[in-house]
């Protein structure tokens, strides 16, 4: 396949008359103190934007200008009229209390770090918006804008939903599912035995953390049934975890399913809402499986269940009779490595459905008959679709996002395209090229909310007709003189993109240089990395302000998406199968050698920084002699994969018993004698994802070997450092460490 990726240079200030004429006269140097302060330098970014089912109103979350850690719920008419605040979080709940441990864990799994209105949902008629707020539930009526408080209890009500026809509100309280009748206000407990190790209607840890499934119950479209899961954690190992805060420590006996060890037992039931009878769904005789996805047919007569095998090489689609729980397998996807999960399943009114598969070597959409047989491909070619966005049933149009130009993958940009249900056609771009688009369609597929960003444009949200015609701004976020980032625009670094070849694969990279870059001088480099299976980090999009912090300090900032990273071909992603930390580091060595070939790079002053999988990569890189790093900043790293959870680890590494060589090769401890430079290790002391033991074993080994290193632990923080104050401290640490190891105070500095 020919590569359509070309090295190119973009000036971030290009195309902005304001940036050229106003800020260049009085440029301001960006500081950590300003980056981690209010208001956000990203400007008024709309979060969680969605259209009402009829497409007449747009709802979205907006951070408060006086406190970016708190979100309010806003709405805007799709026609004339200005946006208005629908739910003021601090007005309704002035004194936010402490969340329960269960809700803290759930938000950690969903990567929710803010407070206030952090999620909401419409009913299918678009009459109501339901918003959980600080553990209780509020219902906003579209007509009149009245906000009604539905619960006021000491317990947290979580995962609240409005039923499809708007007659009920459902939620989980104290591990049981509860239904509230909106007309009468009466509550009905659907389940009553949720306690201890038994939980109803809540996605288990593995589903939330690794399977992109945040709910454990599903209403049928006609409100007749609710499908709900029952989770028994008694089989899962207890991993005692110290939860250390600034005020002391407590021991959490966390049920954590480590690689090769037992998972929770998950069952699925269907509750007849009127009759009150639960029916158990037949998921097969093997209980060591994953409940991957649950969907209803358009008429509510069939429940579709995706059942994934423990080794993740098989994904069965079951058609279930909700009245009896009887099931039959109607389709099976298989792989010699793993079958990826997705949210592309869409049931259609005529009984057919859309679902994606990677059987061609690329993730594509297919139309299936009710019997599970493929009718035709909807998309095809040497590119992968990213998501199914919506369907217009009347026109037969299918909308999806992909990183593709001229029929081939183009990983650094993303657009929405239009295909057809009725025949396999060449997709038509709906959104323009040149940046990064995401989209959310209304139910009928006639309009969408488009979120767009590029190198010179912070995230903006607009309303568009399905053909791409602009209707109105939801949040324009114009980079004008009043924008929070305005004083710093003229010192925004130039961003350069290019490619490297590795084992027949094209790797994309990006590079930011200091604003006063002089090619006759040499500069230290900070390699930013994630490296693991993800959507990739190299893109034509608005760059984080922290990149500019680094260029202001005189560093070149470089990022490479190695093999295994990014939504690309199956071959590209499976390069790390059974050997995590090997092909990824090989590609990063390639990148380091490329950097050293550049005349303006200081060969002996290259550092790497990353968090989570990026922390693992940084630790592997600083102990890889071929990298030759002067220093590394290692954040919350998995340091031995048998300590990490089942679904993620076994997907890529199988089990420790089946792949001992792969696990041994990725263990950081035997590599510590090979440290090539200084290391700064960071970790949250209440991390319930990559448990602190991953870092303490490295701390112990380094001390036992009398090897000096630096350490920063964060009391009370989980798998990320939250809040402006702590993030400011974190970045002050980063900058100080870099200055001493590769910057102005480094021993080898010129």
XYZ file of C-alpha atoms in Angstrom:
750
model
C 0.000 0.000 0.000
C 1.381 3.409 -0.891
C 1.718 5.924 1.929
C -0.354 9.101 1.694
C 1.427 10.619 4.684
C 3.843 13.422 3.889
C 6.072 15.408 6.224
C 4.614 18.902 6.481
C 4.998 21.999 8.565
C 2.180 24.122 9.906
C 2.423 27.422 11.749
C -0.148 27.395 14.509
C -0.764 31.111 14.038
C -1.344 30.840 10.301
C -4.759 31.928 9.105
C -5.513 33.990 12.195
C -5.493 37.707 11.462
C -6.022 38.395 15.143
C -2.958 36.370 16.092
C -0.800 38.201 13.554
C -1.961 41.736 14.228
C -2.680 41.843 17.944
C -0.752 39.410 20.095
C 2.552 39.648 18.263
C 2.949 43.204 19.506
C 2.720 42.163 23.142
C 3.514 38.458 23.362
C 3.137 36.827 26.753
C 5.199 33.878 27.943
C 3.001 31.005 29.087
C 3.651 29.865 32.656
C 2.558 26.833 34.668
C 0.729 29.192 37.038
C -1.486 30.398 34.182
C -2.021 26.958 32.627
C -3.433 25.587 35.884
C -5.739 28.467 36.761
C -9.235 29.711 35.940
C -10.604 30.225 33.343
C -9.349 27.370 31.215
C -6.983 28.330 28.408
C -8.998 26.037 26.139
C -11.829 28.557 26.273
C -15.539 27.750 26.627
C -15.494 24.175 25.338
C -18.835 22.396 25.229
C -18.635 18.888 26.666
C -21.031 15.984 26.217
C -22.973 17.716 23.450
C -26.131 15.950 22.249
C -29.208 16.789 20.211
C -32.716 16.204 21.463
C -34.377 13.290 19.649
C -36.372 15.720 17.480
C -33.292 17.816 16.761
C -34.770 21.057 18.090
C -32.641 21.532 21.196
C -28.986 20.957 21.989
C -27.778 20.134 25.508
C -24.174 20.362 26.657
C -21.971 20.678 29.721
C -19.900 23.790 30.336
C -17.277 24.405 33.002
C -17.890 27.363 35.277
C -15.623 30.334 34.645
C -15.023 30.738 38.386
C -14.166 27.038 38.881
C -13.250 24.823 35.941
C -13.673 21.735 38.134
C -17.483 22.195 38.255
C -19.829 21.630 35.292
C -23.275 23.118 34.678
C -25.870 21.863 32.189
C -26.657 24.235 29.328
C -29.079 24.088 26.421
C -29.494 25.961 23.155
C -32.334 25.980 20.625
C -31.294 24.772 17.198
C -33.114 27.723 15.661
C -33.127 31.281 16.909
C -32.203 32.022 20.505
C -29.159 32.077 22.722
C -27.796 29.268 24.908
C -29.143 29.222 28.445
C -28.182 27.521 31.680
C -30.589 24.680 32.393
C -29.080 23.348 35.631
C -26.820 25.440 37.840
C -24.928 22.848 39.850
C -23.918 25.122 42.712
C -27.351 26.749 42.956
C -29.048 23.380 43.406
C -26.347 21.809 45.593
C -24.270 24.606 47.148
C -22.250 22.324 49.405
C -21.155 19.231 47.535
C -20.477 16.447 49.987
C -18.180 13.461 49.786
C -19.080 10.898 47.149
C -19.428 7.261 48.119
C -16.518 4.918 47.453
C -18.612 3.153 44.796
C -19.328 6.404 42.978
C -15.709 7.530 43.233
C -14.645 4.249 41.674
C -17.295 4.515 38.954
C -16.202 8.034 38.030
C -12.598 6.955 38.005
C -13.506 4.208 35.542
C -15.325 6.778 33.360
C -12.391 9.236 33.673
C -14.659 11.866 35.203
C -12.572 14.252 37.267
C -15.003 17.179 37.582
C -17.969 17.718 39.876
C -21.426 19.200 39.340
C -23.420 17.874 36.391
C -20.993 15.340 34.948
C -23.482 13.338 32.857
C -27.089 13.572 31.627
C -29.530 11.773 29.341
C -32.635 12.493 27.226
C -35.815 10.476 27.112
C -36.643 9.166 23.629
C -39.359 11.800 23.131
C -37.057 14.646 24.101
C -39.369 15.895 26.845
C -36.911 15.545 29.715
C -33.239 15.723 30.531
C -32.152 13.640 33.495
C -29.087 14.812 35.383
C -27.465 13.122 38.387
C -25.909 15.789 40.600
C -23.681 15.065 43.595
C -25.375 11.741 44.334
C -28.996 12.804 43.767
C -31.126 13.038 40.630
C -32.717 16.070 38.983
C -35.143 16.139 36.068
C -35.314 19.155 33.775
C -38.486 19.570 31.740
C -37.896 20.909 28.272
C -41.213 22.726 28.277
C -40.963 25.597 30.736
C -37.481 24.669 31.930
C -38.636 23.475 35.364
C -36.022 21.489 37.303
C -37.451 18.849 39.619
C -35.465 17.089 42.329
C -36.361 13.396 42.255
C -34.240 12.063 45.122
C -32.812 13.476 48.316
C -31.112 10.627 50.152
C -27.863 9.934 51.933
C -27.142 7.112 49.506
C -25.854 7.855 46.009
C -28.217 7.201 43.120
C -26.053 6.240 40.158
C -26.458 5.419 36.461
C -29.852 7.155 36.262
C -31.907 6.917 33.052
C -35.235 8.134 31.748
C -37.189 5.231 30.251
C -37.646 5.397 26.461
C -41.239 6.629 26.566
C -40.612 8.954 29.489
C -42.829 7.264 32.076
C -40.126 6.196 34.513
C -36.746 7.101 35.892
C -34.462 4.235 36.869
C -31.282 4.218 38.914
C -29.069 2.059 41.100
C -29.109 2.647 44.847
C -27.209 0.517 47.366
C -26.455 -2.111 44.684
C -30.111 -2.592 43.684
C -32.117 -1.294 40.719
C -34.990 1.090 41.514
C -37.725 2.445 39.232
C -39.484 5.730 39.974
C -42.889 6.395 38.380
C -42.796 10.018 37.208
C -46.570 10.427 37.349
C -47.067 9.107 40.889
C -43.603 9.606 42.356
C -43.701 6.037 43.706
C -40.523 3.984 43.822
C -40.361 0.259 43.060
C -37.366 -1.871 43.960
C -36.725 -4.148 41.006
C -34.131 -6.099 42.998
C -33.684 -6.368 46.751
C -30.730 -8.653 47.487
C -27.928 -6.378 46.311
C -25.384 -6.167 49.111
C -21.873 -7.243 49.934
C -20.455 -9.061 46.932
C -23.740 -9.116 44.987
C -24.526 -6.109 42.785
C -27.389 -5.588 40.362
C -27.595 -3.393 37.256
C -24.048 -2.077 37.525
C -21.186 -2.789 35.145
C -18.439 -4.691 36.912
C -14.932 -3.276 37.317
C -13.594 -4.979 34.194
C -16.478 -3.792 32.008
C -16.076 -0.208 33.174
C -12.297 -0.046 33.083
C -11.466 -2.081 30.000
C -14.571 -2.898 27.945
C -15.988 0.610 27.462
C -19.279 -0.463 29.056
C -20.436 1.849 31.824
C -23.927 0.522 32.459
C -25.387 -2.729 33.726
C -29.036 -2.415 32.609
C -30.951 -1.702 29.407
C -34.596 -0.649 28.815
C -36.466 -2.170 25.891
C -37.759 0.514 23.455
C -41.399 -0.132 24.454
C -40.634 -0.026 28.218
C -41.965 -3.562 28.629
C -38.669 -5.071 29.730
C -35.434 -4.203 31.470
C -32.373 -6.356 30.883
C -30.058 -6.215 33.889
C -26.900 -7.921 34.990
C -26.190 -9.578 38.317
C -22.565 -9.577 39.440
C -21.067 -11.918 42.023
C -17.558 -10.847 43.040
C -16.983 -13.657 45.547
C -14.689 -15.429 43.069
C -12.386 -12.417 42.639
C -9.155 -12.188 44.623
C -8.926 -9.629 47.405
C -5.985 -7.310 46.830
C -5.532 -5.230 49.995
C -4.870 -1.659 48.859
C -3.683 1.170 51.038
C -5.709 4.306 50.348
C -3.298 6.936 51.645
C -4.456 10.532 51.971
C -3.011 13.617 53.598
C -5.029 12.811 56.699
C -4.078 9.177 57.170
C -4.483 5.795 55.569
C -7.126 3.120 55.301
C -7.019 -0.391 53.895
C -9.377 -1.089 50.997
C -9.934 -4.794 50.420
C -10.362 -4.360 46.701
C -11.705 -7.162 44.564
C -9.209 -6.900 41.718
C -9.114 -9.583 38.974
C -5.462 -9.901 38.014
C -4.265 -11.554 34.812
C -4.716 -15.307 34.941
C -6.928 -15.148 38.028
C -10.739 -15.516 38.374
C -13.136 -12.853 37.195
C -16.468 -11.926 38.709
C -19.385 -14.124 37.665
C -21.810 -12.066 35.576
C -25.347 -13.209 34.794
C -28.012 -11.489 32.709
C -31.725 -11.327 33.505
C -34.774 -9.799 31.849
C -37.375 -8.163 34.070
C -40.957 -7.802 32.880
C -41.786 -4.345 34.250
C -45.521 -4.959 34.593
C -45.419 -8.579 35.721
C -42.347 -8.169 37.911
C -40.918 -11.534 36.924
C -37.163 -11.875 36.308
C -36.082 -14.369 33.661
C -32.493 -15.572 33.467
C -30.864 -15.300 30.047
C -29.104 -18.413 28.782
C -25.496 -17.289 28.276
C -24.246 -20.859 27.971
C -22.785 -23.351 30.409
C -19.375 -21.673 30.636
C -19.550 -18.893 33.227
C -15.972 -17.728 32.586
C -17.013 -15.329 29.818
C -17.472 -11.587 29.346
C -20.838 -9.896 28.932
C -19.581 -7.504 26.278
C -22.621 -5.626 24.915
C -26.418 -5.696 25.236
C -28.822 -4.166 22.677
C -32.510 -4.375 21.872
C -34.161 -4.812 18.503
C -36.081 -1.765 17.297
C -39.441 -3.293 18.318
C -38.211 -4.700 21.642
C -39.001 -8.296 20.717
C -35.391 -9.513 20.641
C -32.506 -8.917 22.989
C -29.091 -9.015 21.337
C -26.188 -10.033 23.565
C -22.501 -10.046 22.662
C -20.676 -12.797 24.565
C -16.889 -12.740 24.528
C -14.762 -15.751 25.403
C -12.236 -15.445 28.253
C -9.320 -15.579 25.789
C -11.093 -12.876 23.699
C -10.532 -14.746 20.452
C -14.260 -15.394 19.981
C -17.200 -12.978 20.060
C -20.671 -14.514 19.743
C -23.818 -12.546 18.953
C -26.821 -14.102 20.724
C -30.462 -13.465 19.881
C -32.509 -13.807 23.078
C -36.250 -14.242 23.613
C -36.933 -11.772 26.465
C -40.002 -13.694 27.611
C -38.148 -16.958 28.213
C -34.440 -16.091 28.259
C -33.758 -18.691 25.548
C -30.849 -17.758 23.285
C -29.203 -18.838 20.053
C -25.923 -17.803 18.434
C -26.590 -16.019 15.146
C -23.093 -14.749 14.349
C -19.523 -15.340 15.528
C -16.400 -13.242 15.018
C -13.014 -14.935 15.521
C -9.357 -13.938 15.623
C -6.021 -15.628 16.245
C -5.113 -12.713 18.536
C -8.190 -10.904 19.885
C -11.593 -9.654 18.713
C -11.956 -5.951 19.506
C -15.174 -4.711 21.076
C -17.009 -1.694 19.690
C -20.235 0.282 19.977
C -21.208 -0.019 16.304
C -24.260 -2.272 16.734
C -27.437 -0.610 15.397
C -30.773 -2.426 15.141
C -33.008 -1.245 12.284
C -36.801 -1.174 12.050
C -36.996 -3.868 9.366
C -35.215 -6.417 11.598
C -31.794 -6.034 9.990
C -28.878 -4.560 11.885
C -25.528 -2.842 11.356
C -22.428 -4.174 13.059
C -18.704 -3.803 12.447
C -16.085 -6.491 11.936
C -12.320 -6.658 11.342
C -12.478 -9.799 9.212
C -10.987 -7.932 6.225
C -7.999 -6.740 8.246
C -9.645 -3.351 8.784
C -12.623 -2.410 10.944
C -15.610 -1.959 8.622
C -19.392 -1.747 8.803
C -21.654 -4.503 7.480
C -25.396 -4.898 7.069
C -26.726 -8.137 8.579
C -30.037 -9.913 8.228
C -32.089 -10.870 11.273
C -30.563 -14.343 10.982
C -27.069 -12.900 11.534
C -25.842 -13.441 7.974
C -24.021 -10.656 6.142
C -26.145 -8.995 3.473
C -23.433 -6.641 2.214
C -20.506 -4.530 3.359
C -21.352 -0.893 3.986
C -17.724 0.251 4.003
C -14.590 -1.343 2.579
C -11.005 -0.391 1.791
C -7.594 0.146 3.370
C -8.809 2.267 6.268
C -10.593 1.612 9.553
C -13.873 3.180 10.592
C -13.677 4.771 14.061
C -17.358 4.790 15.010
C -20.873 4.464 13.658
C -22.477 7.891 14.183
C -26.047 7.360 13.006
C -28.484 6.275 10.323
C -31.162 8.061 8.313
C -33.715 5.288 7.819
C -35.673 7.215 5.153
C -32.729 7.945 2.860
C -30.691 4.874 3.763
C -27.671 7.006 4.636
C -25.140 5.656 7.132
C -22.811 8.113 8.882
C -19.450 7.163 10.350
C -16.115 8.715 11.305
C -12.764 7.607 9.924
C -9.215 8.823 9.365
C -9.132 8.484 5.605
C -8.244 10.405 2.443
C -8.879 9.183 -1.092
C -9.841 5.745 0.161
C -6.699 5.160 2.252
C -5.941 5.716 5.915
C -4.710 9.155 7.004
C -4.233 8.765 10.769
C -3.511 12.386 11.674
C -6.947 13.692 10.640
C -10.522 12.553 11.245
C -13.727 13.259 9.339
C -17.327 12.129 9.177
C -18.404 10.299 6.028
C -21.674 9.160 4.479
C -22.270 5.672 3.032
C -25.412 3.715 2.129
C -27.498 0.866 3.501
C -28.764 -0.049 0.055
C -25.535 -0.637 -1.821
C -21.791 -0.619 -1.220
C -20.588 2.783 -2.393
C -17.508 4.961 -2.070
C -18.050 6.999 1.111
C -18.649 10.723 0.676
C -17.018 13.185 3.110
C -19.566 15.178 5.096
C -17.068 17.329 6.998
C -14.064 19.135 5.447
C -10.497 17.850 5.514
C -7.736 19.457 7.495
C -8.441 18.823 11.172
C -10.113 16.516 13.667
C -13.905 16.047 13.686
C -16.219 14.139 15.995
C -19.972 14.103 15.557
C -23.246 13.172 17.248
C -26.356 12.710 15.098
C -29.963 13.059 16.136
C -32.137 9.957 16.091
C -33.476 10.521 12.561
C -30.068 11.189 11.037
C -31.081 14.589 9.666
C -28.755 16.793 11.742
C -25.606 16.493 13.795
C -23.498 18.284 16.325
C -20.002 18.623 14.935
C -17.002 19.153 17.176
C -13.945 20.425 15.352
C -10.375 21.359 16.133
C -7.197 21.938 14.184
C -3.743 23.362 14.822
C -5.033 26.933 15.022
C -8.557 26.285 16.311
C -9.465 25.273 19.866
C -12.379 22.859 20.110
C -15.596 24.385 18.778
C -19.072 22.900 18.473
C -21.687 23.676 15.847
C -25.015 22.409 14.577
C -25.109 21.112 11.013
C -27.589 19.587 8.627
C -26.802 16.026 7.602
C -25.256 17.199 4.342
C -22.735 19.309 6.256
C -24.523 22.648 5.921
C -23.741 24.867 8.907
C -26.792 25.942 10.950
C -25.471 27.697 14.053
C -22.750 27.698 16.676
C -23.310 25.915 19.923
C -19.966 27.030 21.300
C -17.918 28.930 18.723
C -14.949 29.342 21.052
C -13.473 31.941 18.725
C -9.803 32.654 19.266
C -10.343 36.414 19.426
C -9.026 39.139 21.719
C -11.311 38.005 24.548
C -10.248 34.361 24.459
C -8.252 33.224 27.532
C -5.461 31.998 25.281
C -5.207 35.274 23.344
C -2.107 36.694 25.105
C -0.124 33.541 24.294
C -1.083 32.858 20.667
C 1.925 34.458 19.009
C 4.302 32.183 20.938
C 2.386 29.049 20.003
C 5.017 26.634 18.655
C 5.251 25.576 15.054
C 4.074 21.971 14.633
C 5.716 19.653 12.132
C 4.459 16.225 11.038
C 6.260 13.370 9.345
C 6.625 9.597 9.038
C 9.089 6.784 9.718
C 9.018 3.237 8.369
C 9.166 0.215 10.680
C 8.722 -3.412 9.576
C 6.673 -2.346 6.578
C 4.430 -0.055 8.623
C 4.223 3.737 8.391
C 4.566 5.461 11.763
C 3.400 9.051 12.174
C 5.155 11.655 14.322
C 4.777 15.287 15.324
C 7.340 17.808 16.532
C 6.994 21.201 18.217
C 9.947 23.581 18.311
C 10.566 26.612 20.522
C 9.183 29.855 19.103
C 12.655 31.341 18.718
C 14.058 28.175 17.145
C 17.470 28.616 15.505
C 18.525 25.669 13.301
C 22.182 26.517 13.861
C 21.859 25.675 17.564
C 21.211 22.371 19.325
C 18.211 21.755 21.571
C 17.217 19.155 24.164
C 14.209 16.986 23.286
C 11.283 15.727 25.357
C 9.707 12.632 23.828
C 6.084 12.370 24.945
C 4.676 8.857 24.785
C 1.656 6.708 25.445
C 2.562 3.811 23.195
C -0.130 1.322 24.147
C -3.338 0.323 22.367
C -5.289 3.560 22.004
C -6.593 6.050 19.490
C -3.142 7.511 18.942
C -1.800 10.891 19.989
C -0.420 12.374 16.755
C -3.108 14.491 15.131
C -3.928 17.768 13.409
C -5.669 19.195 16.437
C -5.361 21.887 19.069
C -2.370 20.992 21.198
C -2.419 21.005 25.012
C -1.030 24.113 26.678
C 1.556 21.945 28.435
C 3.282 21.438 25.071
C 3.847 25.173 24.977
C 5.166 25.093 28.543
C 7.899 22.780 27.298
C 8.748 24.819 24.205
C 8.819 28.001 26.316
C 11.426 26.240 28.470
C 13.555 25.654 25.369
C 12.689 22.025 24.562
C 11.740 20.380 21.303
C 8.657 18.231 21.959
C 8.373 15.033 19.917
C 5.723 12.318 19.759
C 5.607 9.092 17.737
C 2.678 6.700 17.455
C 4.426 3.317 17.480
C 3.074 0.009 16.234
C 0.142 -1.113 18.355
C -1.026 2.462 18.934
C -3.925 3.970 16.999
C -7.144 2.842 15.301
C -5.423 1.389 12.288
C -5.188 -1.984 10.545
C -5.456 -5.248 12.434
C -1.854 -6.042 11.509
C -0.628 -2.703 12.861
C -2.451 -3.156 16.163
C -1.503 -6.807 16.652
C 2.243 -6.119 16.340
C 2.513 -6.102 20.158
C 0.534 -9.332 20.673
C 2.196 -11.480 23.378
C 5.173 -9.085 23.622
C 4.118 -5.743 25.038
C 7.053 -3.404 25.563
C 9.109 -4.913 22.737
C 7.955 -3.641 19.278
C 6.835 -0.365 20.873
C 10.290 0.289 22.317
C 11.898 -0.810 19.060
C 9.911 1.910 17.288
C 10.794 4.500 19.910
C 14.485 3.609 19.464
C 13.955 4.258 15.752
C 12.502 7.658 16.660
C 15.397 8.487 19.006
C 17.892 7.623 16.279
C 15.981 9.808 13.836
C 16.121 12.694 16.301
C 19.881 12.245 16.697
C 20.246 12.470 12.922
C 18.910 16.029 13.026
C 21.655 18.660 13.299
C 19.664 20.787 15.760
C 19.113 17.996 18.345
C 21.500 17.649 21.300
C 22.302 13.926 21.094
C 22.944 13.456 24.811
C 19.961 15.474 26.044
C 16.855 13.447 25.176
C 14.204 12.670 27.812
C 10.908 10.800 27.763
C 7.689 11.344 29.701
C 4.469 9.348 29.947
C 1.666 8.238 32.272
C -0.016 4.839 32.703
C 1.002 2.825 29.609
C 3.136 5.841 28.813
C 4.744 5.402 32.233
C 5.458 1.759 31.384
C 6.982 2.910 28.081
C 9.126 5.557 29.785
C 10.396 2.998 32.287
C 11.192 0.497 29.530
C 12.901 3.234 27.499
C 15.140 4.551 30.306
C 16.311 0.940 30.833
C 16.939 0.346 27.115
C 20.587 1.116 26.263
C 19.743 1.619 22.585
C 17.467 4.539 23.526
C 20.281 6.342 25.334
C 17.909 8.576 27.305
C 19.363 11.154 29.661
C 16.247 11.081 31.846
C 12.658 9.861 32.064
C 9.517 10.939 33.906
C 7.591 7.777 34.728
C 3.957 8.181 35.806
C 1.789 5.420 37.354
C 3.454 2.622 35.372
C 2.344 -1.008 35.133
C 5.686 -2.619 35.943
C 4.762 -6.320 35.785
C 1.735 -7.267 33.732
C 0.603 -10.109 35.991
C -0.302 -7.369 38.484
C -2.767 -5.800 36.042
C -6.343 -6.778 35.259
C -7.623 -9.688 33.206
C -9.470 -8.243 30.234
C -6.826 -5.722 29.229
C -3.741 -7.796 29.927
C -4.934 -11.141 28.604
C -6.210 -9.491 25.415
C -2.668 -8.583 24.449
C -0.514 -10.973 26.510
C -2.636 -14.079 27.147
C -2.141 -15.395 30.699
C 1.101 -15.571 32.710
C 0.915 -19.367 32.554
C 0.490 -19.450 28.763
C 3.017 -16.713 27.946
C 5.751 -16.724 30.614
C 8.399 -15.427 28.191
C 6.342 -12.389 27.222
C 5.564 -11.506 30.833
C 9.203 -11.895 31.855
C 10.443 -9.696 29.015
C 8.081 -6.885 30.026
C 8.983 -6.947 33.744
C 10.827 -3.746 34.706
C 12.780 -5.148 37.653
C 15.457 -7.172 35.771
C 16.086 -4.118 33.561
C 16.904 -1.619 36.319
C 20.667 -2.204 36.138
C 20.463 -0.768 32.609
C 19.240 2.700 33.616
C 20.819 5.113 31.172
C 19.936 8.298 33.058
C 17.976 9.848 35.879
C 14.407 8.784 36.623
C 11.528 10.624 38.262
C 8.822 8.176 39.424
C 5.294 9.444 40.186
C 2.190 7.623 41.410
C -1.148 8.318 43.112
C -1.317 6.759 46.578
C -4.966 5.751 46.163
C -4.662 4.356 42.632
C -7.203 1.558 42.188
C -6.356 0.891 38.555
C -2.568 0.589 38.333
C -2.167 -0.256 42.014
C 0.698 1.430 43.870
C 2.427 -1.956 44.273
C 3.566 -1.518 40.676
C 5.753 1.379 41.771
C 6.719 0.195 45.251
C 8.358 -2.913 43.785
C 10.523 -0.615 41.616
C 11.264 1.652 44.576
C 12.336 -1.353 46.648
C 14.502 -2.806 43.883
C 16.269 0.498 43.167
C 16.986 1.011 46.830
C 18.267 -2.536 47.172
C 20.598 -1.857 44.260
C 21.683 1.507 45.733
C 20.587 3.243 42.508
C 19.586 6.899 42.987
C 16.244 8.099 41.608
C 13.605 10.704 42.378
C 10.106 10.046 43.683
C 6.862 12.008 43.949
C 3.791 10.339 45.486
C 0.331 11.939 45.523
C -1.798 11.260 48.637
C -5.466 10.712 47.851
C -4.957 10.669 44.093
C -6.051 7.739 41.987
C -4.886 6.980 38.453
C -4.331 10.616 37.636
C -3.441 13.866 39.354
C -6.579 16.010 39.688
C -7.141 19.668 40.412
C -5.291 22.819 39.401
C -3.166 23.002 42.543
C -1.760 19.481 42.339
C -1.314 19.616 38.578
C 0.608 22.864 39.002
C 2.892 21.140 41.501
C 3.273 18.193 39.124
C 4.349 20.398 36.229
C 6.674 22.436 38.384
C 8.298 19.099 39.239
C 8.493 18.115 35.568
C 10.103 21.393 34.532
C 12.553 21.396 37.423
C 13.558 17.787 36.755
C 14.027 18.434 33.039
C 16.072 21.551 33.696
C 18.423 19.572 35.926
C 18.756 16.574 33.604
C 18.629 17.879 30.014
C 18.089 21.643 30.380
C 20.115 24.644 31.482
C 21.331 22.994 34.692
C 22.155 19.631 33.147
C 25.804 18.568 33.492
C 26.103 18.084 29.743
C 24.387 21.358 28.851
C 26.334 23.658 26.532
